Coordinates of C-alpha atoms in Angstrom, one line a residue:
M6 CA 27.5 -73.6 -27.7
I7 CA 23.9 -74.9 -28.0
I8 CA 23.5 -78.4 -29.3
S9 CA 20.2 -79.9 -30.3
E10 CA 18.8 -83.1 -28.8
I11 CA 19.2 -85.0 -32.0
D12 CA 22.8 -84.0 -32.5
L13 CA 23.6 -85.0 -28.9
Y14 CA 21.9 -88.3 -29.3
E15 CA 23.8 -89.0 -32.5
K16 CA 27.2 -88.2 -30.9
L17 CA 26.4 -90.3 -27.8
K18 CA 25.2 -93.2 -29.9
E19 CA 28.5 -93.4 -31.7
K20 CA 30.4 -93.5 -28.5
L21 CA 28.1 -95.3 -26.0
G22 CA 25.6 -97.2 -28.1
E23 CA 21.9 -96.7 -28.8
E24 CA 20.4 -97.7 -25.5
E25 CA 22.8 -95.8 -23.3
A26 CA 22.6 -92.8 -25.6
K27 CA 18.8 -92.8 -25.3
A28 CA 18.9 -93.2 -21.5
L29 CA 21.5 -90.5 -21.2
V30 CA 19.6 -88.0 -23.5
E31 CA 16.4 -88.8 -21.5
F32 CA 18.2 -88.3 -18.3
L33 CA 19.7 -85.0 -19.5
K34 CA 16.3 -83.9 -20.8
Q35 CA 14.7 -84.6 -17.4
Q36 CA 17.6 -82.8 -15.7
A37 CA 17.1 -79.8 -18.0
Q38 CA 13.4 -79.8 -17.4
S39 CA 14.0 -80.0 -13.7
E40 CA 16.4 -77.1 -13.8
V41 CA 14.0 -75.1 -15.9
R42 CA 11.2 -75.8 -13.4
L43 CA 13.4 -74.7 -10.5
V44 CA 14.4 -71.5 -12.4
V45 CA 10.7 -70.9 -13.3
E46 CA 9.6 -71.6 -9.7
E47 CA 12.3 -69.2 -8.4
I48 CA 11.2 -66.6 -10.9
L49 CA 7.6 -67.1 -9.9
Q50 CA 8.5 -66.8 -6.2
K51 CA 10.5 -63.6 -6.9
I52 CA 7.5 -62.2 -8.9
E53 CA 5.1 -63.1 -6.0
S54 CA 7.5 -61.6 -3.5
A55 CA 7.8 -58.4 -5.6
L56 CA 4.0 -58.3 -5.9
E57 CA 3.6 -58.6 -2.2
E58 CA 6.2 -55.9 -1.6
M59 CA 4.3 -53.7 -4.2
K60 CA 1.1 -54.4 -2.4
V61 CA 2.6 -53.4 0.9
V62 CA 4.2 -50.3 -0.6
E63 CA 0.9 -49.4 -2.3
Q64 CA -1.0 -49.9 1.0
K65 CA 1.5 -47.7 2.8
S66 CA 1.2 -45.1 0.0
V67 CA -2.6 -45.1 0.3
E68 CA -2.4 -44.7 4.0
E69 CA 0.2 -41.9 3.7
I70 CA -2.0 -40.2 1.1
K71 CA -5.1 -40.6 3.3
A72 CA -3.1 -39.1 6.2
I73 CA -2.0 -36.2 4.0
V74 CA -5.5 -35.6 2.7
Q75 CA -7.0 -35.8 6.2
K76 CA -4.4 -33.3 7.4
A77 CA -5.1 -31.0 4.6
I78 CA -8.9 -31.3 5.2
N79 CA -8.4 -30.6 8.9
E80 CA -6.2 -27.6 8.2
A81 CA -8.7 -26.3 5.7
A82 CA -11.5 -26.8 8.2
D83 CA -9.6 -25.1 10.9
K84 CA -8.9 -22.2 8.6
V85 CA -12.6 -22.0 7.6
V86 CA -13.6 -22.1 11.3
K87 CA -11.2 -19.4 12.2
D88 CA -12.3 -17.3 9.2
V89 CA -15.9 -17.7 10.1
D90 CA -15.2 -17.0 13.8
S91 CA -13.4 -13.8 12.9
R92 CA -16.2 -12.7 10.5
L93 CA -18.8 -13.6 13.1
S94 CA -16.9 -11.5 15.6
E95 CA -16.8 -8.6 13.2
V96 CA -20.5 -8.9 12.5
Q97 CA -21.2 -9.0 16.3
N98 CA -19.1 -5.9 16.8
K99 CA -21.0 -4.1 14.0
L100 CA -24.3 -5.3 15.5
S101 CA -23.3 -4.0 18.9
K102 CA -22.3 -0.7 17.3
L103 CA -25.7 -0.6 15.6
D104 CA -27.4 -1.3 18.9
T105 CA -25.4 1.5 20.5
V106 CA -26.4 3.8 17.6
A107 CA -30.0 2.8 17.9
E108 CA -29.9 3.4 21.7
K109 CA -28.4 6.9 21.0
L110 CA -31.0 7.6 18.4
E111 CA -33.8 6.6 20.8
S112 CA -32.1 8.8 23.5
I113 CA -32.0 11.7 21.0
E114 CA -35.6 11.1 20.0
G115 CA -36.6 11.2 23.7
K116 CA -34.7 14.4 24.2
L117 CA -36.2 15.9 21.1
A118 CA -39.6 15.0 22.4
E119 CA -38.8 16.6 25.7
I120 CA -37.6 19.8 23.9
N121 CA -40.8 19.8 21.8
N122 CA -42.9 19.5 25.0
K123 CA -40.9 22.3 26.6
L124 CA -41.3 24.4 23.5
D125 CA -45.0 23.7 23.5
Q126 CA -45.2 24.7 27.2
I127 CA -43.2 27.9 26.4
N128 CA -45.4 28.7 23.4
G129 CA -48.5 28.1 25.5
K130 CA -47.2 30.4 28.3
T131 CA -45.9 33.0 25.9
G132 CA -48.8 32.9 23.5
G133 CA -50.9 35.3 25.6
L134 CA -47.8 37.3 26.3
K135 CA -47.0 37.7 22.6
G136 CA -50.5 38.9 22.0
L137 CA -50.3 41.4 24.8
M138 CA -46.9 42.6 23.5
F139 CA -48.3 43.0 20.0
F140 CA -51.2 45.0 21.4
L141 CA -48.9 47.2 23.4
W142 CA -46.7 47.7 20.4
L143 CA -49.7 48.7 18.3
L144 CA -50.8 51.1 21.1
L145 CA -47.3 52.6 21.2
M146 CA -47.2 53.0 17.4
G147 CA -50.6 54.6 17.5
T148 CA -49.5 57.0 20.1
V149 CA -46.3 57.9 18.2
I150 CA -48.3 58.4 15.0
F151 CA -50.8 60.5 16.9
D152 CA -48.1 62.6 18.5
I153 CA -46.4 63.1 15.1
L154 CA -49.7 64.2 13.6
L155 CA -50.4 66.6 16.5
N156 CA -47.1 68.3 15.8
I157 CA -48.0 69.0 12.2
P158 CA -50.1 72.3 12.2
A159 CA -52.6 71.3 9.5
T160 CA -53.5 68.0 11.1
Q161 CA -53.5 69.5 14.5
K162 CA -56.7 71.5 13.7
V163 CA -58.4 68.6 12.2
I164 CA -57.6 66.3 15.1
L165 CA -58.7 68.9 17.7
Q166 CA -62.0 69.5 15.9
A167 CA -62.6 65.8 15.7
I168 CA -62.0 65.4 19.5
G169 CA -63.8 68.5 20.4
G170 CA -66.9 67.7 18.4
G171 CA -66.3 70.3 15.7
S172 CA -65.7 73.5 17.8
A173 CA -62.0 73.9 17.9
G174 CA -60.4 77.1 17.5

């Protein structure tokens, strides 16, 4: 039950007298204020303690978050480095294959040049031979045609008159 200061003073005044009632009420008031201060101080101390604990927890949380973020960054960086290394290796392999292909092309070009030179040499050597062969072929065809014409009686007379200067008989 809560009783007001005035009601308490009135009841004590009836039993103890005015001066003693005032002193007792004042004493009780001071005691209550002292108790309230103690309770308030205890509450404030608990609040400060809780705030310090929260600050420590927050600091630990921030450090844990930093560690987690740093770990994630390191893992991502490692993954990127590995990915770049593998792609770089693939590019180097492709470049070495291109170098090999280029060397083979140069080798083929050299061989083609050698073949062309040999063909030119063969053509140079056989050019006169071809002309001679063509001439002999023409001579043979002429002989064959002449022989055929000599076997035909009508042309035989004409040919013999042409060879003999007109006196064939």
